Amino acid sequence: MRILILGFGTVGQGLAELLRDSGPWLDSRYGLRPVIVGAVDSKTGVIDPAGLDPAALLEAKQGIGMASLRGAKAASTSTADLIGRSQADVIVQAVPSNLSSPAGAIDQLRAAFASGRHAVTVTKAPLGVAMADLVAAASRGGVRFRYSGTVGASTPFLDAAATLSKADRLVSVEGIFNGTTNFILSAMHEFGTSYQAALDQATKLGYTETDPSNDVDGIDTAVKLVILANHAAGEATRTFGDVKVQGIRGVTPQQVAAAKSAGKVIRLIGRIDAHGLRVSPEQVDAGGPLDLPGATNAAVFTTATCGPVILRGSGAGGRHTASAILRDLVDIWLTTRR
Ligand SMILES: NC(=O)c1ccc[n+]([C@@H]2O[C@H](COP(=O)([O-])OP(=O)(O)OC[C@H]3O[C@@H](n4cnc5c(N)ncnc54)[C@H](OP(=O)(O)O)[C@@H]3O)[C@@H](O)[C@H]2O)c1
């Protein structure tokens, strides 16, 4: 399987590390021999249809830069051109994107599908606004489109939702899908600090983006909820516009203290139920399944006949997110090999 990695940051490099370390195991278990035929960051693209050494790629990226490698070119070429030159079977997309400018990331996926290539993405914004179009484009191209790592990184919330709703009705999902806001609310609860002081602490520890609004205004959670709801339903009818969203900027130390004295904690909850999709700060039981420390993610699934089913785990990290990509690659391999 020839893989072109678009975006060689935390997650892209995490994937290269996993491929470097798990090659023989993937071969013996699945007969899968993944080869990186291209890696592209914002400045440079390195392409070699014969295969690139993951260790050399990582060393160059973390050292003098990928431009030092044979086959390196300025990364201004189109995705279609990169796909053509690399002869990739599948593109892995791990680039930044946001809801106000998702077009570049959407175009990368469209280019892959139009040229008959499978795609795995961990970039959420395209799915938040154009999931139905992308799923249809993949279907028209006769290729697979996987996105396990977009929700919960390595914790398989999407698989759980799809499995539980296969022969049953998913009545509700409530969960914590954003580690940054969970860290901030945990700190407010534990130390009685203000929202701003807890945000500053999260920033100091490297939990936040330069602009934290995507996290603290609930946008990241809302996009994940859209992906989860669509994936569980097996049809991509929802978009970001269908989610009622309220972030955590307005949560006060007084509200946190009142919750505490009632045996509750305040958490940013993403909720799917009969009323639709909603993201808002809610009181949940202290010591309950959604009272999580720090940056952990969790979801409680309830179906017409089963529930609650609880899943919790890490929701971020380069290697964790890359492990979801690897699952998707294995899945594509197993469902398409002849
Ligand atoms: N990190 C996580 O835990 C996690 C979890 C789930 C999902 N995600 C999503 O995964 C994506 C990547 O996250 P990350 O943490 O790996 O981000 P990152 O560390 O900032 O890396 C992003 C990479 O994309 C490159 N890039 C930027 N624009 C590009 C373009 N147009 N074409 C090709 N490459 C481009 C950057 O180039 P330079 O190296 O030159 O800057 C960098 O290599 C994001 O959409 C993020 O939301 C991340």
Coordinates of C-alpha atoms and ligand atoms in Angstrom, one line a residue:
M1 CA 0.0 0.0 0.0
R2 CA 1.6 3.3 -1.2
I3 CA 0.8 6.2 1.2
L4 CA 1.1 9.9 0.6
I5 CA 1.0 11.9 3.8
L6 CA -0.3 15.4 3.5
G7 CA 0.7 17.3 6.7
F8 CA 3.9 16.1 8.4
G9 CA 3.4 17.7 11.9
T10 CA 2.5 16.0 15.2
V11 CA 0.2 13.5 13.7
G12 CA 1.9 12.9 10.3
Q13 CA 5.2 12.2 12.1
G14 CA 3.3 10.0 14.6
L15 CA 2.2 7.9 11.7
A16 CA 5.7 7.7 10.3
E17 CA 6.9 6.5 13.7
L18 CA 4.2 3.8 13.8
L19 CA 5.0 2.7 10.3
R20 CA 8.7 2.6 11.1
D21 CA 8.1 0.4 14.2
S22 CA 5.2 -1.9 13.1
G23 CA 6.2 -2.9 9.5
P24 CA 7.0 -6.6 10.1
W25 CA 4.0 -7.0 12.4
L26 CA 1.6 -5.6 9.8
D27 CA 3.1 -7.8 7.2
S28 CA 2.8 -11.0 9.2
R29 CA -0.7 -10.3 10.5
Y30 CA -2.4 -8.9 7.4
G31 CA 0.1 -9.2 4.5
L32 CA 0.1 -5.4 4.6
R33 CA 3.3 -3.6 3.5
P34 CA 2.7 0.1 3.8
V35 CA 5.2 2.3 2.0
I36 CA 5.4 6.1 2.4
V37 CA 5.8 7.4 -1.1
G38 CA 5.4 11.1 -0.2
A39 CA 5.4 13.4 2.8
V40 CA 4.3 17.0 2.5
D41 CA 4.4 19.9 4.9
S42 CA 3.6 23.6 4.4
K43 CA 6.9 24.3 2.6
T44 CA 8.3 21.0 1.2
G45 CA 7.1 17.9 -0.6
V46 CA 9.3 14.8 -0.7
I47 CA 8.1 12.3 -3.2
D48 CA 9.6 8.9 -4.2
P49 CA 7.3 6.2 -5.7
A50 CA 9.9 3.6 -4.8
G51 CA 9.4 4.4 -1.1
L52 CA 10.8 6.7 1.5
D53 CA 12.5 5.5 4.7
P54 CA 10.3 6.7 7.6
A55 CA 13.3 7.0 9.9
A56 CA 15.2 9.3 7.4
L57 CA 12.0 11.4 6.9
L58 CA 11.6 11.9 10.7
E59 CA 15.3 12.7 11.1
A60 CA 15.2 15.3 8.3
K61 CA 11.9 16.9 9.5
Q62 CA 13.1 17.1 13.1
G63 CA 16.6 18.2 12.0
I64 CA 17.7 20.2 9.0
G65 CA 14.4 20.0 7.2
M66 CA 12.8 17.8 4.5
A67 CA 14.2 20.0 1.8
S68 CA 17.5 18.2 2.4
L69 CA 16.1 14.9 1.1
R70 CA 16.3 13.5 -2.4
G71 CA 13.1 14.1 -4.3
A72 CA 12.3 17.2 -2.2
K73 CA 10.5 20.1 -4.0
A74 CA 8.7 23.3 -2.8
A75 CA 5.3 22.2 -1.7
S76 CA 3.4 24.5 -4.1
T77 CA 2.3 21.7 -6.4
S78 CA -1.3 20.6 -6.5
T79 CA -2.6 17.5 -4.7
A80 CA -3.4 15.9 -8.0
D81 CA 0.2 16.4 -9.2
L82 CA 1.6 15.0 -5.9
I83 CA -0.7 12.0 -6.2
G84 CA 0.4 11.5 -9.8
R85 CA 4.1 11.8 -9.1
S86 CA 4.0 9.6 -6.0
Q87 CA 1.7 6.9 -7.5
A88 CA 0.0 6.7 -4.1
D89 CA -2.9 4.3 -3.5
V90 CA -4.1 6.3 -0.5
I91 CA -3.7 9.8 0.9
V92 CA -3.5 10.5 4.6
Q93 CA -4.5 14.0 5.4
A94 CA -3.2 15.5 8.6
V95 CA -3.2 19.3 7.9
P96 CA -4.7 22.1 9.9
S97 CA -8.0 23.5 8.8
N98 CA -10.9 25.4 10.3
L99 CA -14.5 26.1 9.6
S100 CA -13.9 29.6 8.2
S101 CA -11.5 28.3 5.6
P102 CA -12.0 24.6 5.0
A103 CA -11.7 24.8 1.2
G104 CA -8.0 23.8 0.9
A105 CA -8.5 20.6 2.9
I106 CA -11.7 19.8 1.1
D107 CA -10.0 20.2 -2.3
Q108 CA -7.2 17.8 -1.2
L109 CA -9.8 15.1 -0.5
R110 CA -11.7 15.8 -3.7
A111 CA -8.5 15.5 -5.7
A112 CA -7.8 12.1 -4.1
F113 CA -11.3 10.8 -4.9
A114 CA -11.3 12.2 -8.4
S115 CA -8.1 10.3 -9.2
G116 CA -9.4 7.1 -7.7
R117 CA -7.4 7.2 -4.5
H118 CA -8.6 6.2 -1.0
A119 CA -8.3 8.8 1.7
V120 CA -7.9 8.8 5.5
T121 CA -8.2 12.1 7.2
V122 CA -7.9 13.4 10.8
T123 CA -8.7 16.9 9.7
K124 CA -12.1 17.7 11.0
A125 CA -13.3 20.9 9.3
P126 CA -14.1 19.3 5.9
L127 CA -16.4 16.8 7.6
G128 CA -18.0 19.6 9.7
V129 CA -19.2 21.4 6.6
A130 CA -19.1 19.0 3.6
M131 CA -19.3 15.4 4.9
A132 CA -22.2 14.4 2.6
D133 CA -20.4 15.8 -0.5
L134 CA -17.2 14.1 0.4
V135 CA -18.8 10.7 1.2
A136 CA -20.6 11.0 -2.2
A137 CA -17.4 11.9 -4.0
A138 CA -15.6 8.9 -2.5
S139 CA -18.4 6.7 -3.5
R140 CA -18.5 8.1 -7.1
G141 CA -14.7 7.4 -7.3
G142 CA -15.2 3.9 -6.0
V143 CA -12.8 4.4 -3.2
R144 CA -12.8 4.2 0.6
F145 CA -12.9 7.3 2.9
R146 CA -12.1 6.8 6.6
Y147 CA -11.8 9.4 9.4
S148 CA -11.6 7.4 12.7
G149 CA -9.1 9.8 14.3
T150 CA -11.3 12.9 13.9
V151 CA -13.3 12.1 17.1
G152 CA -11.4 10.9 20.2
A153 CA -8.0 10.2 18.5
S154 CA -7.3 6.6 19.4
T155 CA -10.5 6.1 21.4
P156 CA -12.9 4.4 19.0
F157 CA -16.0 6.5 19.6
L158 CA -17.0 6.3 15.9
D159 CA -16.7 2.5 15.7
A160 CA -18.7 2.2 19.0
A161 CA -21.5 4.4 17.7
A162 CA -21.7 2.5 14.4
T163 CA -21.6 -0.9 16.1
L164 CA -24.2 0.0 18.7
S165 CA -26.6 1.4 16.2
K166 CA -26.2 -1.4 13.6
A167 CA -29.2 -3.3 14.9
D168 CA -30.6 -1.0 17.6
R169 CA -31.7 2.6 17.9
L170 CA -29.1 5.0 19.3
V171 CA -31.2 7.0 21.7
S172 CA -28.6 9.3 23.0
V173 CA -24.9 10.0 23.3
E174 CA -23.4 12.4 25.8
G175 CA -19.7 12.9 26.0
I176 CA -16.6 15.0 26.5
F177 CA -14.8 15.3 23.2
N178 CA -12.4 18.2 23.9
G179 CA -9.4 17.8 26.2
T180 CA -8.6 21.6 26.5
T181 CA -12.0 22.6 27.9
N182 CA -12.0 19.6 30.2
F183 CA -8.6 20.6 31.5
I184 CA -9.8 24.2 32.1
L185 CA -13.1 23.1 33.8
S186 CA -11.2 20.5 35.9
A187 CA -8.8 23.2 37.1
M188 CA -11.6 25.6 37.9
H189 CA -13.3 22.9 40.0
E190 CA -10.1 21.7 41.7
F191 CA -8.5 25.1 42.5
G192 CA -11.5 27.4 42.5
T193 CA -9.8 29.6 39.9
S194 CA -11.5 31.9 37.3
Y195 CA -12.0 30.8 33.7
Q196 CA -9.2 33.2 32.6
A197 CA -6.7 31.9 35.2
A198 CA -7.4 28.3 34.2
L199 CA -7.1 29.2 30.5
D200 CA -3.7 30.8 31.2
Q201 CA -2.6 27.6 33.0
A202 CA -3.7 25.5 30.1
T203 CA -1.8 27.8 27.7
K204 CA 1.3 27.6 29.8
L205 CA 1.2 23.8 29.7
G206 CA 0.7 23.8 25.9
Y207 CA -2.9 22.5 25.9
T208 CA -4.3 25.3 23.9
E209 CA -3.9 26.6 20.3
T210 CA -2.6 30.2 19.8
D211 CA -6.3 31.1 19.3
P212 CA -8.2 29.0 21.8
S213 CA -11.7 30.0 20.5
N214 CA -12.1 26.8 18.5
D215 CA -11.9 24.8 21.8
V216 CA -13.4 27.1 24.4
D217 CA -16.3 28.2 22.2
G218 CA -17.4 24.6 21.7
I219 CA -16.7 24.6 17.9
D220 CA -14.3 21.6 18.0
T221 CA -16.8 19.6 20.1
A222 CA -19.6 20.6 17.7
V223 CA -17.8 19.4 14.7
K224 CA -17.0 16.1 16.4
L225 CA -20.6 15.7 17.3
V226 CA -21.6 16.2 13.6
I227 CA -19.1 13.5 12.5
L228 CA -20.3 11.1 15.3
A229 CA -24.1 11.6 14.5
N230 CA -23.6 11.2 10.8
H231 CA -21.3 8.1 11.2
A232 CA -23.8 6.5 13.6
A233 CA -26.7 7.1 11.3
G234 CA -24.8 5.9 8.2
E235 CA -25.8 9.0 6.3
A236 CA -24.2 12.4 6.4
T237 CA -27.3 14.6 6.9
R238 CA -26.0 16.9 9.6
T239 CA -23.6 19.8 9.4
F240 CA -22.1 22.2 11.9
G241 CA -25.1 24.5 11.3
D242 CA -27.4 21.9 12.9
V243 CA -25.6 22.1 16.3
K244 CA -26.7 24.4 19.1
V245 CA -23.4 25.5 20.5
Q246 CA -22.4 27.3 23.8
G247 CA -18.8 27.4 25.0
I248 CA -17.3 27.7 28.4
R249 CA -16.2 31.4 28.5
G250 CA -19.2 32.3 30.6
V251 CA -18.7 29.6 33.3
T252 CA -18.0 31.4 36.6
P253 CA -16.2 30.3 39.8
Q254 CA -19.6 30.8 41.5
Q255 CA -21.3 28.3 39.2
V256 CA -18.5 25.8 39.7
A257 CA -18.7 26.2 43.5
A258 CA -22.5 25.7 43.4
A259 CA -22.1 22.6 41.4
K260 CA -19.4 21.3 43.7
S261 CA -21.6 21.8 46.8
A262 CA -24.4 19.8 45.0
G263 CA -22.1 16.9 44.4
K264 CA -21.7 17.8 40.7
V265 CA -19.0 19.1 38.3
I266 CA -19.4 21.3 35.3
R267 CA -18.2 19.8 32.0
L268 CA -18.5 20.8 28.3
I269 CA -20.9 18.1 27.1
G270 CA -21.6 17.2 23.5
R271 CA -25.1 15.7 23.4
I272 CA -27.0 13.9 20.7
D273 CA -30.6 13.0 21.5
A274 CA -34.2 13.4 20.3
H275 CA -33.8 17.2 20.5
G276 CA -30.9 17.2 18.1
L277 CA -27.2 18.1 18.6
R278 CA -26.1 20.4 21.4
V279 CA -22.8 21.5 23.0
S280 CA -23.0 23.3 26.3
P281 CA -21.5 23.4 29.8
E282 CA -23.6 21.0 32.0
Q283 CA -23.6 19.8 35.5
V284 CA -22.7 16.0 35.7
D285 CA -22.3 13.8 38.7
A286 CA -19.0 14.0 40.6
G287 CA -17.4 10.6 40.4
G288 CA -19.7 9.7 37.5
P289 CA -18.6 8.5 34.0
L290 CA -18.2 12.1 32.7
D291 CA -16.3 13.4 35.7
L292 CA -12.9 13.0 34.0
P293 CA -9.5 14.4 35.0
G294 CA -7.5 16.7 32.7
A295 CA -7.6 16.0 29.0
T296 CA -9.4 12.6 28.8
N297 CA -12.4 12.1 26.5
A298 CA -15.4 9.9 27.3
A299 CA -18.9 9.1 26.0
V300 CA -22.0 7.4 27.3
F301 CA -24.0 5.7 24.6
T302 CA -27.6 4.7 25.2
T303 CA -29.6 2.6 22.7
A304 CA -33.3 1.5 22.8
T305 CA -32.3 -1.9 24.3
C306 CA -28.8 -1.3 25.8
G307 CA -27.1 1.2 27.9
P308 CA -25.4 2.9 29.3
V309 CA -22.3 1.8 27.3
I310 CA -19.3 3.9 28.5
L311 CA -16.1 4.5 26.6
R312 CA -13.2 6.6 27.8
G313 CA -9.7 7.2 26.8
S314 CA -7.1 9.6 25.4
G315 CA -8.5 12.2 22.9
A316 CA -5.4 13.6 21.4
G317 CA -1.7 13.1 20.8
G318 CA 0.4 12.4 17.7
R319 CA 0.9 8.6 18.1
H320 CA -2.6 8.1 19.5
T321 CA -4.2 9.9 16.6
A322 CA -1.8 8.0 14.2
S323 CA -2.9 4.7 15.6
A324 CA -6.5 5.5 14.5
I325 CA -5.1 6.3 11.0
L326 CA -3.3 2.9 11.0
R327 CA -6.6 1.2 11.9
D328 CA -8.2 3.0 8.9
L329 CA -5.4 1.9 6.6
V330 CA -5.7 -1.7 7.8
D331 CA -9.5 -1.5 7.2
I332 CA -9.0 -0.1 3.7
W333 CA -6.4 -2.9 3.0
L334 CA -8.7 -5.6 4.2
T335 CA -11.7 -4.4 2.3
T336 CA -10.0 -3.7 -1.0
R337 CA -7.3 -6.2 -1.5
R338 CA -7.8 -8.8 -4.2
Ligands
LIG1 N1 -2.6 16.5 17.4 C1 -3.7 15.8 17.7 O1 -3.8 15.3 18.8 C2 -4.9 15.7 16.8 C3 -5.9 14.8 17.1 C4 -7.0 14.6 16.2 C5 -7.0 15.4 15.1 N2 -6.0 16.3 14.8 C6 -6.1 17.1 13.6 O2 -5.0 16.6 12.7 C7 -4.5 17.7 11.9 C8 -3.0 17.8 12.1 O3 -2.8 18.0 13.5 P1 -1.3 18.1 14.0 O4 -1.4 18.2 15.5 O5 -0.4 17.2 13.4 O6 -0.9 19.6 13.5 P2 0.5 20.2 13.3 O7 1.5 19.6 14.2 O8 0.4 21.7 13.3 O9 1.0 19.7 11.8 C9 0.3 20.2 10.7 C10 1.2 19.8 9.5 O10 0.5 20.2 8.3 C11 1.5 20.9 7.5 N3 0.7 21.8 6.6 C12 0.1 23.0 6.8 N4 -0.6 23.3 5.7 C13 -0.4 22.4 4.7 C14 -0.8 22.2 3.4 N5 -1.6 23.0 2.8 N6 -0.4 21.0 2.7 C15 0.4 20.1 3.3 N7 0.8 20.3 4.6 C16 0.4 21.4 5.3 C17 2.3 21.7 8.5 O11 3.5 22.1 7.8 P3 4.8 22.7 8.7 O12 5.4 21.5 9.3 O13 5.7 23.2 7.6 O14 4.2 23.7 9.6 C18 2.5 20.5 9.5 O15 3.5 19.6 9.0 C19 -5.3 18.9 12.4 O16 -6.4 19.2 11.5 C20 -5.8 18.6 13.8 O17 -7.0 19.2 14.1 C21 -4.9 16.4 15.6

